[in-house]
Short mmCIF file of C-alpha atoms in Angstrom, two decimals:
data_model
loop_
_atom_site.label_atom_id
_atom_site.label_comp_id
_atom_site.label_asym_id
_atom_site.label_seq_id
_atom_site.Cartn_x
_atom_site.Cartn_y
_atom_site.Cartn_z
CA MET W 1 127.20 133.59 95.86
CA ALA W 2 126.86 133.77 92.58
CA ARG W 3 123.77 134.72 90.42
CA MET W 4 124.33 132.15 87.60
CA SER W 5 121.45 129.85 86.90
CA HIS W 6 121.89 126.11 86.22
CA THR W 7 120.42 123.82 84.11
CA LEU W 8 118.90 120.84 84.97
CA ASP W 9 120.14 117.28 83.23
CA PRO W 10 117.71 116.84 80.96
CA ALA W 11 117.60 112.79 82.35
CA ILE W 12 116.41 113.98 85.67
CA ALA W 13 114.04 116.94 84.21
CA SER W 14 112.08 114.08 82.04
CA ALA W 15 111.68 112.15 85.35
CA LEU W 16 109.81 115.37 87.26
CA LYS W 17 106.03 115.27 87.40
CA ARG W 18 105.47 118.96 88.00
CA THR W 19 102.66 120.63 89.58
CA PRO W 20 100.43 123.02 87.11
CA ASP W 21 102.76 125.50 88.57
CA GLY W 22 105.66 124.15 87.48
CA LEU W 23 107.17 122.85 91.10
CA VAL W 24 107.94 119.41 92.73
CA ALA W 25 107.38 119.33 96.51
CA ALA W 26 110.78 119.07 98.21
CA VAL W 27 111.03 117.47 101.41
CA VAL W 28 114.02 118.38 103.84
CA GLN W 29 115.06 116.22 106.49
CA ASP W 30 118.06 116.62 109.06
CA ALA W 31 120.78 114.11 108.19
CA THR W 32 121.74 113.60 111.99
CA THR W 33 118.58 113.57 114.02
CA GLY W 34 116.20 112.47 111.03
CA ALA W 35 113.23 115.35 111.99
CA VAL W 36 111.67 116.43 109.02
CA LEU W 37 112.53 120.11 109.14
CA MET W 38 110.37 121.99 106.64
CA GLN W 39 109.04 121.21 103.34
CA ALA W 40 108.98 123.63 100.59
CA TRP W 41 108.91 123.81 96.69
CA MET W 42 111.67 123.69 94.03
CA ASP W 43 111.09 124.69 89.99
CA ASP W 44 114.18 123.21 87.78
CA ALA W 45 116.43 125.99 88.54
CA ALA W 46 116.30 125.75 91.90
CA LEU W 47 116.48 121.48 92.10
CA ALA W 48 119.91 122.21 89.64
CA ARG W 49 121.52 124.66 91.34
CA THR W 50 120.92 122.58 94.60
CA LEU W 51 122.12 119.60 92.86
CA ALA W 52 125.14 121.67 91.59
CA THR W 53 126.49 123.61 94.79
CA ARG W 54 124.58 121.55 97.46
CA GLU W 55 123.09 124.67 99.03
CA ALA W 56 118.96 124.38 99.32
CA THR W 57 117.59 126.37 97.28
CA TYR W 58 113.57 126.51 96.70
CA TRP W 59 110.99 128.33 95.00
CA SER W 60 108.92 131.01 96.89
CA ARG W 61 105.28 130.41 95.94
CA SER W 62 104.48 133.52 97.99
CA ARG W 63 107.09 135.53 96.67
CA SER W 64 107.34 134.29 93.18
CA GLU W 65 111.41 134.33 93.47
CA GLN W 66 114.42 131.42 93.76
CA TRP W 67 115.12 131.40 97.69
CA ILE W 68 118.35 129.75 98.76
CA LYS W 69 118.14 128.91 102.22
CA GLY W 70 120.00 130.95 104.75
CA LEU W 71 121.04 133.69 102.40
CA THR W 72 119.42 136.39 104.78
CA SER W 73 118.87 134.41 107.88
CA GLY W 74 122.39 132.50 108.32
CA HIS W 75 119.92 129.46 108.66
CA THR W 76 121.42 127.50 106.11
CA GLN W 77 121.46 123.97 104.93
CA HIS W 78 124.35 121.99 103.24
CA VAL W 79 122.69 119.02 100.79
CA ARG W 80 123.89 115.59 101.78
CA THR W 81 121.73 113.72 99.30
CA VAL W 82 118.82 114.22 97.28
CA ARG W 83 115.96 111.46 96.44
CA LEU W 84 113.16 111.37 94.19
CA ASP W 85 110.47 109.79 94.48
CA CYS W 86 109.07 106.58 92.63
CA ASP W 87 105.97 108.87 90.99
CA GLY W 88 108.68 111.66 90.13
CA ASP W 89 106.71 114.92 92.36
CA THR W 90 108.83 115.00 95.44
CA VAL W 91 112.27 114.93 96.46
CA LEU W 92 113.68 114.21 99.55
CA LEU W 93 117.08 116.14 101.03
CA THR W 94 118.96 115.20 103.80
CA VAL W 95 120.56 118.23 104.81
CA ASP W 96 123.17 119.55 107.67
CA GLN W 97 121.21 122.14 109.22
CA VAL W 98 122.76 124.96 110.80
CA GLY W 99 120.32 126.36 113.50
CA GLY W 100 116.62 127.03 113.31
CA ALA W 101 114.79 125.35 109.99
CA CYS W 102 112.05 127.38 110.71
CA HIS W 103 111.63 131.18 109.88
CA VAL W 104 109.58 131.79 113.31
CA GLY W 105 112.91 130.12 115.00
CA ASP W 106 111.59 126.74 116.07
CA THR W 107 113.80 123.67 115.08
CA THR W 108 111.55 122.44 112.37
CA CYS W 109 108.33 124.08 110.68
CA PHE W 110 106.26 121.19 112.50
CA ASP W 111 106.66 122.24 115.88
CA ALA W 112 103.89 124.69 116.57
CA ARG W 113 100.78 123.13 115.63
CA GLU W 114 99.60 119.63 116.46
CA LEU W 115 96.76 118.38 114.85
CA LEU W 116 96.27 114.91 116.51
CA GLY W 117 98.43 113.73 118.92
CA GLU W 118 99.28 110.14 120.32
CA GLU W 119 96.72 107.68 121.07
CA ASP W 120 97.90 107.60 125.25
CA ALA W 121 98.76 110.30 125.37
CA MET A 1 85.17 100.69 106.10
CA ALA A 2 82.82 102.73 105.97
CA ARG A 3 82.53 105.20 103.00
CA MET A 4 80.83 108.31 105.43
CA SER A 5 82.43 111.20 104.66
CA HIS A 6 83.95 113.20 107.54
CA THR A 7 84.00 117.36 108.02
CA LEU A 8 87.08 119.56 109.04
CA ASP A 9 87.29 121.38 111.72
CA PRO A 10 86.51 124.60 110.86
CA ALA A 11 89.26 125.98 112.97
CA ILE A 12 92.08 123.57 110.99
CA ALA A 13 90.10 124.28 107.60
CA SER A 14 90.91 128.14 107.72
CA ALA A 15 94.69 127.38 109.24
CA LEU A 16 95.37 125.34 105.67
CA LYS A 17 97.08 126.85 102.60
CA ARG A 18 95.76 124.87 99.82
CA THR A 19 97.07 124.57 95.97
CA PRO A 20 95.10 125.77 93.53
CA ASP A 21 93.26 122.57 93.09
CA GLY A 22 92.63 122.48 96.84
CA LEU A 23 95.07 120.17 98.47
CA VAL A 24 97.86 119.76 101.17
CA ALA A 25 100.93 118.09 101.08
CA ALA A 26 101.27 115.59 103.52
CA VAL A 27 104.58 113.84 104.66
CA VAL A 28 104.52 110.64 105.79
CA GLN A 29 107.37 109.38 108.31
CA ASP A 30 108.04 105.90 109.88
CA ALA A 31 106.98 106.78 114.36
CA THR A 32 109.89 104.06 114.61
CA THR A 33 112.63 104.52 111.91
CA GLY A 34 112.60 107.81 111.27
CA ALA A 35 112.25 107.00 107.61
CA VAL A 36 110.56 109.50 105.64
CA LEU A 37 108.15 107.10 103.73
CA MET A 38 106.40 108.87 100.83
CA GLN A 39 104.84 112.18 100.30
CA ALA A 40 101.24 112.66 99.25
CA TRP A 41 98.24 114.88 99.09
CA MET A 42 95.25 115.83 101.06
CA ASP A 43 92.16 117.36 100.58
CA ASP A 44 89.91 118.26 103.34
CA ALA A 45 87.82 115.43 103.49
CA ALA A 46 90.85 113.18 103.48
CA LEU A 47 92.77 114.99 106.15
CA ALA A 48 89.49 114.97 107.99
CA ARG A 49 89.29 111.53 107.72
CA THR A 50 92.63 110.70 108.86
CA LEU A 51 92.34 112.83 112.37
CA ALA A 52 88.84 111.06 112.95
CA THR A 53 89.86 107.22 111.81
CA ARG A 54 93.51 106.98 112.47
CA GLU A 55 93.63 105.38 108.55
CA ALA A 56 96.00 107.66 106.59
CA THR A 57 93.71 108.58 103.77
CA TYR A 58 95.00 111.07 100.91
CA TRP A 59 93.93 112.00 97.81
CA SER A 60 94.60 110.37 94.39
CA ARG A 61 95.50 113.96 91.85
CA SER A 62 96.17 110.63 89.05
CA ARG A 63 92.73 109.31 89.97
CA SER A 64 90.73 111.88 91.34
CA GLU A 65 89.62 110.31 93.96
CA GLN A 66 90.15 109.54 97.53
CA TRP A 67 92.17 106.86 98.69
CA ILE A 68 92.67 104.96 101.96
CA LYS A 69 96.39 104.21 102.10
CA GLY A 70 96.40 100.03 102.30
CA LEU A 71 92.73 99.15 101.10
CA THR A 72 94.14 96.95 98.07
CA SER A 73 97.18 96.07 99.38
CA GLY A 74 97.11 95.42 102.53
CA HIS A 75 100.19 98.15 103.48
CA THR A 76 98.22 99.84 106.01
CA GLN A 77 99.18 103.44 107.79
CA HIS A 78 98.01 103.88 111.61
CA VAL A 79 98.38 107.22 112.48
CA ARG A 80 99.89 108.29 115.69
CA THR A 81 100.24 111.90 114.86
CA VAL A 82 99.95 114.69 112.17
CA ARG A 83 101.10 118.28 112.66
CA LEU A 84 100.64 121.13 110.54
CA ASP A 85 103.50 123.35 109.47
CA CYS A 86 104.31 126.91 110.20
CA ASP A 87 102.47 128.04 106.53
CA GLY A 88 99.84 125.56 106.67
CA ASP A 89 100.73 124.08 103.06
CA THR A 90 102.17 120.62 104.68
CA VAL A 91 100.96 118.26 107.49
CA LEU A 92 103.38 115.72 108.93
CA LEU A 93 102.35 112.63 109.83
CA THR A 94 103.84 109.92 111.70
CA VAL A 95 102.44 106.70 111.55
CA ASP A 96 103.24 102.48 112.08
CA GLN A 97 103.38 101.01 108.64
CA VAL A 98 102.14 97.66 107.51
CA GLY A 99 104.37 95.88 104.91
CA GLY A 100 106.13 98.27 102.09
CA ALA A 101 105.02 101.87 101.81
CA CYS A 102 105.77 102.36 98.07
CA HIS A 103 103.35 100.70 96.00
CA VAL A 104 106.46 99.12 93.63
CA GLY A 105 107.12 97.37 96.65
CA ASP A 106 110.10 99.28 97.86
CA THR A 107 109.63 100.50 101.66
CA THR A 108 109.84 103.65 101.19
CA CYS A 109 108.83 106.03 97.93
CA PHE A 110 112.62 107.31 97.71
CA ASP A 111 114.21 104.16 97.83
CA ALA A 112 114.53 103.86 94.18
CA ARG A 113 116.28 106.91 92.19
CA GLU A 114 119.30 108.61 93.84
CA LEU A 115 120.02 112.61 91.98
CA LEU A 116 122.58 112.89 94.19
CA GLY A 117 125.08 111.20 96.69
CA GLU A 118 126.66 112.13 99.89
CA GLU A 119 130.41 114.08 99.07
CA ASP A 120 132.77 110.90 100.31
CA ALA A 121 130.71 108.41 98.87
#
């Protein structure tokens, strides 16, 4: 995959409300099942690359680098749609997920830890 | 509604990976339709209150105050489940949403702005 950089449409860039470190949240939903798979972060370049290539691309806060989902694991996300929320700080992606979305092997990153269950459970 | 403060379970508090300003992201999904309704932020007190009361409670970054969803609009969210993601920086809520989730009147906060549509659209 080419390492060329992508530039964000100025109309989109001006609509973003970024965190102090220049990121927007990205919520990722399975286009088929509707499951919320993961939440990640994007800088402008990652969002631009996602829109241009339909390969879900994020910014890793822990590694401080751009991260193309599935590049090493093979668990890619083909992006079907991207929507921006009303206050401009979050994008919602619907994707075709190959394999598990979570790096620990789970289907979603929310599988392992339930903080509150159903009332009648 | 009582203004008492709630304290977060230390086991949960220690699992959180907060932003520099002390927040975790909260992704909110309609328990019935599966639609992703909104994304918001929680500090420890907002998460503790949500877990204790099942009333979705957030931290407003713009107003710098705790915010009980629907307290003024009536568009409350009754919380069914709360899950923490693998890296501890995001919670996923499933809720019973009364009225529109978005403050501009839409069903979800992602209704208005599509950045990328389906390929065959």
